[in-house]
């Protein structure tokens, strides 16, 4: 769907904007992902942002997976 309008996206899709406002982009294990901070030291993967089909087959980075990015920073 293509919308040709001067109306900001936040007004047309208000719920979408609220959800994405809490997301953080990061590279995790070499894959670009969008995550949401769960609190403490963990994040929950919301979506994979990649053009490589292999990234979507990786069971460790599926949407909903909880990851500890600080664990990988110390190695």
PDB file of N, CA and C in Angstrom:
ATOM      1  N   UNK A   1       0.844  -1.156   0.000  1.00  0.00           N
ATOM      2  CA  UNK A   1       0.000   0.000   0.000  1.00  0.00           C
ATOM      3  C   UNK A   1       0.901   1.233   0.000  1.00  0.00           C
ATOM      4  N   UNK A   2       0.594   2.179  -0.850  1.00  0.00           N
ATOM      5  CA  UNK A   2       1.324   3.425  -0.918  1.00  0.00           C
ATOM      6  C   UNK A   2       0.378   4.573  -0.605  1.00  0.00           C
ATOM      7  N   UNK A   3       0.795   5.411   0.323  1.00  0.00           N
ATOM      8  CA  UNK A   3       0.012   6.584   0.670  1.00  0.00           C
ATOM      9  C   UNK A   3       0.784   7.829   0.265  1.00  0.00           C
ATOM     10  N   UNK A   4       0.159   8.662  -0.529  1.00  0.00           N
ATOM     11  CA  UNK A   4       0.749   9.934  -0.926  1.00  0.00           C
ATOM     12  C   UNK A   4       0.047  11.011  -0.113  1.00  0.00           C
ATOM     13  N   UNK A   5       0.677  11.443   0.968  1.00  0.00           N
ATOM     14  CA  UNK A   5       0.044  12.386   1.874  1.00  0.00           C
ATOM     15  C   UNK A   5       1.090  13.201   2.617  1.00  0.00           C
ATOM     16  N   UNK A   6       0.680  14.357   3.085  1.00  0.00           N
ATOM     17  CA  UNK A   6       1.580  15.179   3.902  1.00  0.00           C
ATOM     18  C   UNK A   6       1.344  14.933   5.396  1.00  0.00           C
ATOM     19  N   UNK A   7       0.370  14.087   5.702  1.00  0.00           N
ATOM     20  CA  UNK A   7       0.050  13.760   7.091  1.00  0.00           C
ATOM     21  C   UNK A   7       1.151  12.861   7.654  1.00  0.00           C
ATOM     22  N   UNK A   8       1.685  13.201   8.833  1.00  0.00           N
ATOM     23  CA  UNK A   8       2.759  12.387   9.410  1.00  0.00           C
ATOM     24  C   UNK A   8       2.320  10.944   9.671  1.00  0.00           C
ATOM     25  N   UNK A   9       3.256  10.040   9.554  1.00  0.00           N
ATOM     26  CA  UNK A   9       2.996   8.615   9.749  1.00  0.00           C
ATOM     27  C   UNK A   9       2.420   8.332  11.138  1.00  0.00           C
ATOM     28  N   UNK A  10       2.865   9.074  12.160  1.00  0.00           N
ATOM     29  CA  UNK A  10       2.395   8.861  13.523  1.00  0.00           C
ATOM     30  C   UNK A  10       0.893   9.100  13.662  1.00  0.00           C
ATOM     31  N   UNK A  11       0.338   9.973  12.846  1.00  0.00           N
ATOM     32  CA  UNK A  11      -1.096  10.256  12.903  1.00  0.00           C
ATOM     33  C   UNK A  11      -1.888   9.178  12.169  1.00  0.00           C
ATOM     34  N   UNK A  12      -1.375   8.702  11.056  1.00  0.00           N
ATOM     35  CA  UNK A  12      -2.065   7.668  10.283  1.00  0.00           C
ATOM     36  C   UNK A  12      -1.999   6.315  10.995  1.00  0.00           C
ATOM     37  N   UNK A  13      -0.839   5.990  11.547  1.00  0.00           N
ATOM     38  CA  UNK A  13      -0.628   4.716  12.226  1.00  0.00           C
ATOM     39  C   UNK A  13      -0.181   4.970  13.669  1.00  0.00           C
ATOM     40  N   UNK A  14      -1.067   5.459  14.549  1.00  0.00           N
ATOM     41  CA  UNK A  14      -0.627   5.837  15.900  1.00  0.00           C
ATOM     42  C   UNK A  14      -0.134   4.666  16.739  1.00  0.00           C
ATOM     43  N   UNK A  15      -0.748   3.510  16.619  1.00  0.00           N
ATOM     44  CA  UNK A  15      -0.337   2.365  17.436  1.00  0.00           C
ATOM     45  C   UNK A  15       0.996   1.807  16.976  1.00  0.00           C
ATOM     46  N   UNK A  16       1.246   1.869  15.683  1.00  0.00           N
ATOM     47  CA  UNK A  16       2.521   1.396  15.140  1.00  0.00           C
ATOM     48  C   UNK A  16       3.663   2.252  15.686  1.00  0.00           C
ATOM     49  N   UNK A  17       3.464   3.545  15.730  1.00  0.00           N
ATOM     50  CA  UNK A  17       4.509   4.451  16.206  1.00  0.00           C
ATOM     51  C   UNK A  17       4.811   4.214  17.689  1.00  0.00           C
ATOM     52  N   UNK A  18       3.766   3.982  18.496  1.00  0.00           N
ATOM     53  CA  UNK A  18       3.978   3.738  19.918  1.00  0.00           C
ATOM     54  C   UNK A  18       4.810   2.490  20.143  1.00  0.00           C
ATOM     55  N   UNK A  19       4.551   1.439  19.384  1.00  0.00           N
ATOM     56  CA  UNK A  19       5.280   0.185  19.548  1.00  0.00           C
ATOM     57  C   UNK A  19       6.734   0.332  19.126  1.00  0.00           C
ATOM     58  N   UNK A  20       6.989   0.987  18.014  1.00  0.00           N
ATOM     59  CA  UNK A  20       8.358   1.105  17.520  1.00  0.00           C
ATOM     60  C   UNK A  20       9.174   2.128  18.297  1.00  0.00           C
ATOM     61  N   UNK A  21       8.527   2.978  19.083  1.00  0.00           N
ATOM     62  CA  UNK A  21       9.261   3.971  19.856  1.00  0.00           C
ATOM     63  C   UNK A  21      10.127   3.309  20.925  1.00  0.00           C
ATOM     64  N   UNK A  22       9.764   2.121  21.384  1.00  0.00           N
ATOM     65  CA  UNK A  22      10.516   1.415  22.418  1.00  0.00           C
ATOM     66  C   UNK A  22      11.572   0.475  21.856  1.00  0.00           C
ATOM     67  N   UNK A  23      11.687   0.378  20.544  1.00  0.00           N
ATOM     68  CA  UNK A  23      12.614  -0.564  19.936  1.00  0.00           C
ATOM     69  C   UNK A  23      13.986   0.062  19.727  1.00  0.00           C
ATOM     70  N   UNK A  24      15.000  -0.784  19.829  1.00  0.00           N
ATOM     71  CA  UNK A  24      16.384  -0.368  19.636  1.00  0.00           C
ATOM     72  C   UNK A  24      16.961  -1.210  18.504  1.00  0.00           C
ATOM     73  N   UNK A  25      17.647  -0.555  17.577  1.00  0.00           N
ATOM     74  CA  UNK A  25      18.334  -1.288  16.505  1.00  0.00           C
ATOM     75  C   UNK A  25      19.711  -1.686  16.991  1.00  0.00           C
ATOM     76  N   UNK A  26      20.120  -2.905  16.686  1.00  0.00           N
ATOM     77  CA  UNK A  26      21.467  -3.344  17.031  1.00  0.00           C
ATOM     78  C   UNK A  26      21.904  -4.485  16.122  1.00  0.00           C
ATOM     79  N   UNK A  27      23.184  -4.719  16.124  1.00  0.00           N
ATOM     80  CA  UNK A  27      23.756  -5.872  15.438  1.00  0.00           C
ATOM     81  C   UNK A  27      24.043  -6.910  16.513  1.00  0.00           C
ATOM     82  N   UNK A  28      23.408  -8.064  16.404  1.00  0.00           N
ATOM     83  CA  UNK A  28      23.599  -9.145  17.371  1.00  0.00           C
ATOM     84  C   UNK A  28      24.096 -10.371  16.623  1.00  0.00           C
ATOM     85  N   UNK A  29      25.266 -10.854  16.993  1.00  0.00           N
ATOM     86  CA  UNK A  29      25.903 -11.991  16.312  1.00  0.00           C
ATOM     87  C   UNK A  29      25.970 -11.775  14.806  1.00  0.00           C
ATOM     88  N   UNK A  30      26.237 -10.536  14.403  1.00  0.00           N
ATOM     89  CA  UNK A  30      26.401 -10.213  12.993  1.00  0.00           C
ATOM     90  C   UNK A  30      25.104  -9.998  12.230  1.00  0.00           C
ATOM     91  N   UNK A  31      23.966  -9.988  12.938  1.00  0.00           N
ATOM     92  CA  UNK A  31      22.659  -9.833  12.288  1.00  0.00           C
ATOM     93  C   UNK A  31      21.999  -8.566  12.807  1.00  0.00           C
ATOM     94  N   UNK A  32      21.485  -7.768  11.890  1.00  0.00           N
ATOM     95  CA  UNK A  32      20.770  -6.545  12.251  1.00  0.00           C
ATOM     96  C   UNK A  32      19.391  -6.928  12.783  1.00  0.00           C
ATOM     97  N   UNK A  33      19.099  -6.542  14.049  1.00  0.00           N
ATOM     98  CA  UNK A  33      17.821  -6.873  14.685  1.00  0.00           C
ATOM     99  C   UNK A  33      17.253  -5.643  15.380  1.00  0.00           C
ATOM    100  N   UNK A  34      15.948  -5.686  15.625  1.00  0.00           N
ATOM    101  CA  UNK A  34      15.261  -4.676  16.433  1.00  0.00           C
ATOM    102  C   UNK A  34      14.909  -5.373  17.740  1.00  0.00           C
ATOM    103  N   UNK A  35      15.287  -4.775  18.866  1.00  0.00           N
ATOM    104  CA  UNK A  35      15.055  -5.393  20.164  1.00  0.00           C
ATOM    105  C   UNK A  35      14.320  -4.434  21.093  1.00  0.00           C
ATOM    106  N   UNK A  36      13.692  -5.017  22.103  1.00  0.00           N
ATOM    107  CA  UNK A  36      13.032  -4.237  23.143  1.00  0.00           C
ATOM    108  C   UNK A  36      13.675  -4.607  24.464  1.00  0.00           C
ATOM    109  N   UNK A  37      14.016  -3.608  25.266  1.00  0.00           N
ATOM    110  CA  UNK A  37      14.672  -3.854  26.546  1.00  0.00           C
ATOM    111  C   UNK A  37      13.668  -4.449  27.516  1.00  0.00           C
ATOM    112  N   UNK A  38      13.970  -5.619  28.050  1.00  0.00           N
ATOM    113  CA  UNK A  38      13.088  -6.305  28.997  1.00  0.00           C
ATOM    114  C   UNK A  38      13.348  -5.868  30.428  1.00  0.00           C
ATOM    115  N   UNK A  39      14.412  -5.156  30.646  1.00  0.00           N
ATOM    116  CA  UNK A  39      14.810  -4.777  31.998  1.00  0.00           C
ATOM    117  C   UNK A  39      16.043  -5.560  32.390  1.00  0.00           C
ATOM    118  N   UNK A  40      16.839  -4.976  33.222  1.00  0.00           N
ATOM    119  CA  UNK A  40      18.062  -5.667  33.630  1.00  0.00           C
ATOM    120  C   UNK A  40      19.038  -5.786  32.475  1.00  0.00           C
ATOM    121  N   UNK A  41      19.526  -6.989  32.267  1.00  0.00           N
ATOM    122  CA  UNK A  41      20.569  -7.217  31.266  1.00  0.00           C
ATOM    123  C   UNK A  41      20.053  -7.935  30.024  1.00  0.00           C
ATOM    124  N   UNK A  42      18.744  -8.056  29.872  1.00  0.00           N
ATOM    125  CA  UNK A  42      18.221  -8.811  28.738  1.00  0.00           C
ATOM    126  C   UNK A  42      17.388  -7.949  27.799  1.00  0.00           C
ATOM    127  N   UNK A  43      17.323  -8.409  26.549  1.00  0.00           N
ATOM    128  CA  UNK A  43      16.523  -7.786  25.510  1.00  0.00           C
ATOM    129  C   UNK A  43      15.698  -8.870  24.830  1.00  0.00           C
ATOM    130  N   UNK A  44      14.567  -8.504  24.292  1.00  0.00           N
ATOM    131  CA  UNK A  44      13.719  -9.439  23.540  1.00  0.00           C
ATOM    132  C   UNK A  44      13.763  -9.033  22.080  1.00  0.00           C
ATOM    133  N   UNK A  45      14.068  -9.977  21.206  1.00  0.00           N
ATOM    134  CA  UNK A  45      14.118  -9.683  19.781  1.00  0.00           C
ATOM    135  C   UNK A  45      12.701  -9.474  19.265  1.00  0.00           C
ATOM    136  N   UNK A  46      12.464  -8.325  18.639  1.00  0.00           N
ATOM    137  CA  UNK A  46      11.154  -8.008  18.080  1.00  0.00           C
ATOM    138  C   UNK A  46      11.096  -8.397  16.608  1.00  0.00           C
ATOM    139  N   UNK A  47      12.176  -8.119  15.883  1.00  0.00           N
ATOM    140  CA  UNK A  47      12.198  -8.487  14.465  1.00  0.00           C
ATOM    141  C   UNK A  47      13.630  -8.551  13.946  1.00  0.00           C
ATOM    142  N   UNK A  48      13.793  -9.281  12.894  1.00  0.00           N
ATOM    143  CA  UNK A  48      15.069  -9.388  12.194  1.00  0.00           C
ATOM    144  C   UNK A  48      14.993  -8.448  10.996  1.00  0.00           C
ATOM    145  N   UNK A  49      16.051  -7.677  10.790  1.00  0.00           N
ATOM    146  CA  UNK A  49      16.106  -6.754   9.660  1.00  0.00           C
ATOM    147  C   UNK A  49      17.287  -7.187   8.803  1.00  0.00           C
ATOM    148  N   UNK A  50      17.043  -8.069   7.870  1.00  0.00           N
ATOM    149  CA  UNK A  50      18.130  -8.638   7.073  1.00  0.00           C
ATOM    150  C   UNK A  50      17.624  -9.048   5.697  1.00  0.00           C
ATOM    151  N   UNK A  51      18.521  -9.042   4.748  1.00  0.00           N
ATOM    152  CA  UNK A  51      18.187  -9.532   3.412  1.00  0.00           C
ATOM    153  C   UNK A  51      18.720 -10.944   3.180  1.00  0.00           C
ATOM    154  N   UNK A  52      19.400 -11.483   4.191  1.00  0.00           N
ATOM    155  CA  UNK A  52      19.969 -12.825   4.082  1.00  0.00           C
ATOM    156  C   UNK A  52      18.971 -13.850   4.623  1.00  0.00           C
ATOM    157  N   UNK A  53      18.456 -14.751   3.783  1.00  0.00           N
ATOM    158  CA  UNK A  53      17.487 -15.745   4.250  1.00  0.00           C
ATOM    159  C   UNK A  53      18.022 -16.645   5.365  1.00  0.00           C
ATOM    160  N   UNK A  54      19.316 -16.861   5.411  1.00  0.00           N
ATOM    161  CA  UNK A  54      19.918 -17.694   6.452  1.00  0.00           C
ATOM    162  C   UNK A  54      19.684 -17.100   7.846  1.00  0.00           C
ATOM    163  N   UNK A  55      19.654 -15.771   7.947  1.00  0.00           N
ATOM    164  CA  UNK A  55      19.442 -15.121   9.240  1.00  0.00           C
ATOM    165  C   UNK A  55      18.086 -15.488   9.832  1.00  0.00           C
ATOM    166  N   UNK A  56      17.093 -15.687   8.998  1.00  0.00           N
ATOM    167  CA  UNK A  56      15.743 -16.017   9.463  1.00  0.00           C
ATOM    168  C   UNK A  56      15.634 -17.480   9.911  1.00  0.00           C
ATOM    169  N   UNK A  57      16.603 -18.288   9.537  1.00  0.00           N
ATOM    170  CA  UNK A  57      16.605 -19.698   9.929  1.00  0.00           C
ATOM    171  C   UNK A  57      17.377 -19.938  11.224  1.00  0.00           C
ATOM    172  N   UNK A  58      18.097 -18.949  11.702  1.00  0.00           N
ATOM    173  CA  UNK A  58      18.892 -19.084  12.921  1.00  0.00           C
ATOM    174  C   UNK A  58      17.954 -19.115  14.135  1.00  0.00           C
ATOM    175  N   UNK A  59      17.894 -20.241  14.823  1.00  0.00           N
ATOM    176  CA  UNK A  59      16.962 -20.412  15.949  1.00  0.00           C
ATOM    177  C   UNK A  59      17.328 -19.545  17.155  1.00  0.00           C
ATOM    178  N   UNK A  60      18.534 -19.028  17.215  1.00  0.00           N
ATOM    179  CA  UNK A  60      18.972 -18.225  18.354  1.00  0.00           C
ATOM    180  C   UNK A  60      18.563 -16.761  18.246  1.00  0.00           C
ATOM    181  N   UNK A  61      18.115 -16.335  17.072  1.00  0.00           N
ATOM    182  CA  UNK A  61      17.735 -14.926  16.914  1.00  0.00           C
ATOM    183  C   UNK A  61      16.329 -14.770  16.350  1.00  0.00           C
ATOM    184  N   UNK A  62      15.441 -15.653  16.706  1.00  0.00           N
ATOM    185  CA  UNK A  62      14.051 -15.559  16.257  1.00  0.00           C
ATOM    186  C   UNK A  62      13.301 -14.506  17.068  1.00  0.00           C
ATOM    187  N   UNK A  63      12.301 -13.842  16.475  1.00  0.00           N
ATOM    188  CA  UNK A  63      11.480 -12.896  17.241  1.00  0.00           C
ATOM    189  C   UNK A  63      10.901 -13.575  18.484  1.00  0.00           C
ATOM    190  N   UNK A  64      10.995 -12.868  19.602  1.00  0.00           N
ATOM    191  CA  UNK A  64      10.539 -13.396  20.874  1.00  0.00           C
ATOM    192  C   UNK A  64      11.671 -13.968  21.714  1.00  0.00           C
ATOM    193  N   UNK A  65      12.811 -14.248  21.081  1.00  0.00           N
ATOM    194  CA  UNK A  65      13.950 -14.796  21.822  1.00  0.00           C
ATOM    195  C   UNK A  65      14.509 -13.740  22.767  1.00  0.00           C
ATOM    196  N   UNK A  66      14.886 -14.170  23.962  1.00  0.00           N
ATOM    197  CA  UNK A  66      15.494 -13.276  24.947  1.00  0.00           C
ATOM    198  C   UNK A  66      16.999 -13.434  24.851  1.00  0.00           C
ATOM    199  N   UNK A  67      17.685 -12.303  24.724  1.00  0.00           N
ATOM    200  CA  UNK A  67      19.141 -12.327  24.573  1.00  0.00           C
ATOM    201  C   UNK A  67      19.782 -11.457  25.642  1.00  0.00           C
ATOM    202  N   UNK A  68      21.020 -11.776  25.976  1.00  0.00           N
ATOM    203  CA  UNK A  68      21.812 -10.986  26.903  1.00  0.00           C
ATOM    204  C   UNK A  68      22.981 -10.413  26.119  1.00  0.00           C
ATOM    205  N   UNK A  69      22.850  -9.174  25.684  1.00  0.00           N
ATOM    206  CA  UNK A  69      23.897  -8.594  24.840  1.00  0.00           C
ATOM    207  C   UNK A  69      25.155  -8.282  25.623  1.00  0.00           C
ATOM    208  N   UNK A  70      25.033  -8.066  26.930  1.00  0.00           N
ATOM    209  CA  UNK A  70      26.198  -7.753  27.745  1.00  0.00           C
ATOM    210  C   UNK A  70      27.129  -8.954  27.875  1.00  0.00           C
ATOM    211  N   UNK A  71      26.566 -10.152  27.800  1.00  0.00           N
ATOM    212  CA  UNK A  71      27.353 -11.371  27.854  1.00  0.00           C
ATOM    213  C   UNK A  71      28.323 -11.442  26.669  1.00  0.00           C
ATOM    214  N   UNK A  72      27.877 -10.991  25.499  1.00  0.00           N
ATOM    215  CA  UNK A  72      28.696 -11.039  24.302  1.00  0.00           C
ATOM    216  C   UNK A  72      29.702  -9.903  24.228  1.00  0.00           C
ATOM    217  N   UNK A  73      29.482  -8.842  24.985  1.00  0.00           N
ATOM    218  CA  UNK A  73      30.390  -7.699  24.954  1.00  0.00           C
ATOM    219  C   UNK A  73      31.685  -7.990  25.715  1.00  0.00           C
ATOM    220  N   UNK A  74      31.645  -8.917  26.656  1.00  0.00           N
ATOM    221  CA  UNK A  74      32.814  -9.213  27.466  1.00  0.00           C
ATOM    222  C   UNK A  74      33.766 -10.194  26.798  1.00  0.00           C
ATOM    223  N   UNK A  75      33.379 -10.798  25.679  1.00  0.00           N
ATOM    224  CA  UNK A  75      34.218 -11.799  25.014  1.00  0.00           C
ATOM    225  C   UNK A  75      35.029 -11.170  23.932  1.00  0.00           C
TER     226      UNK A  75
END
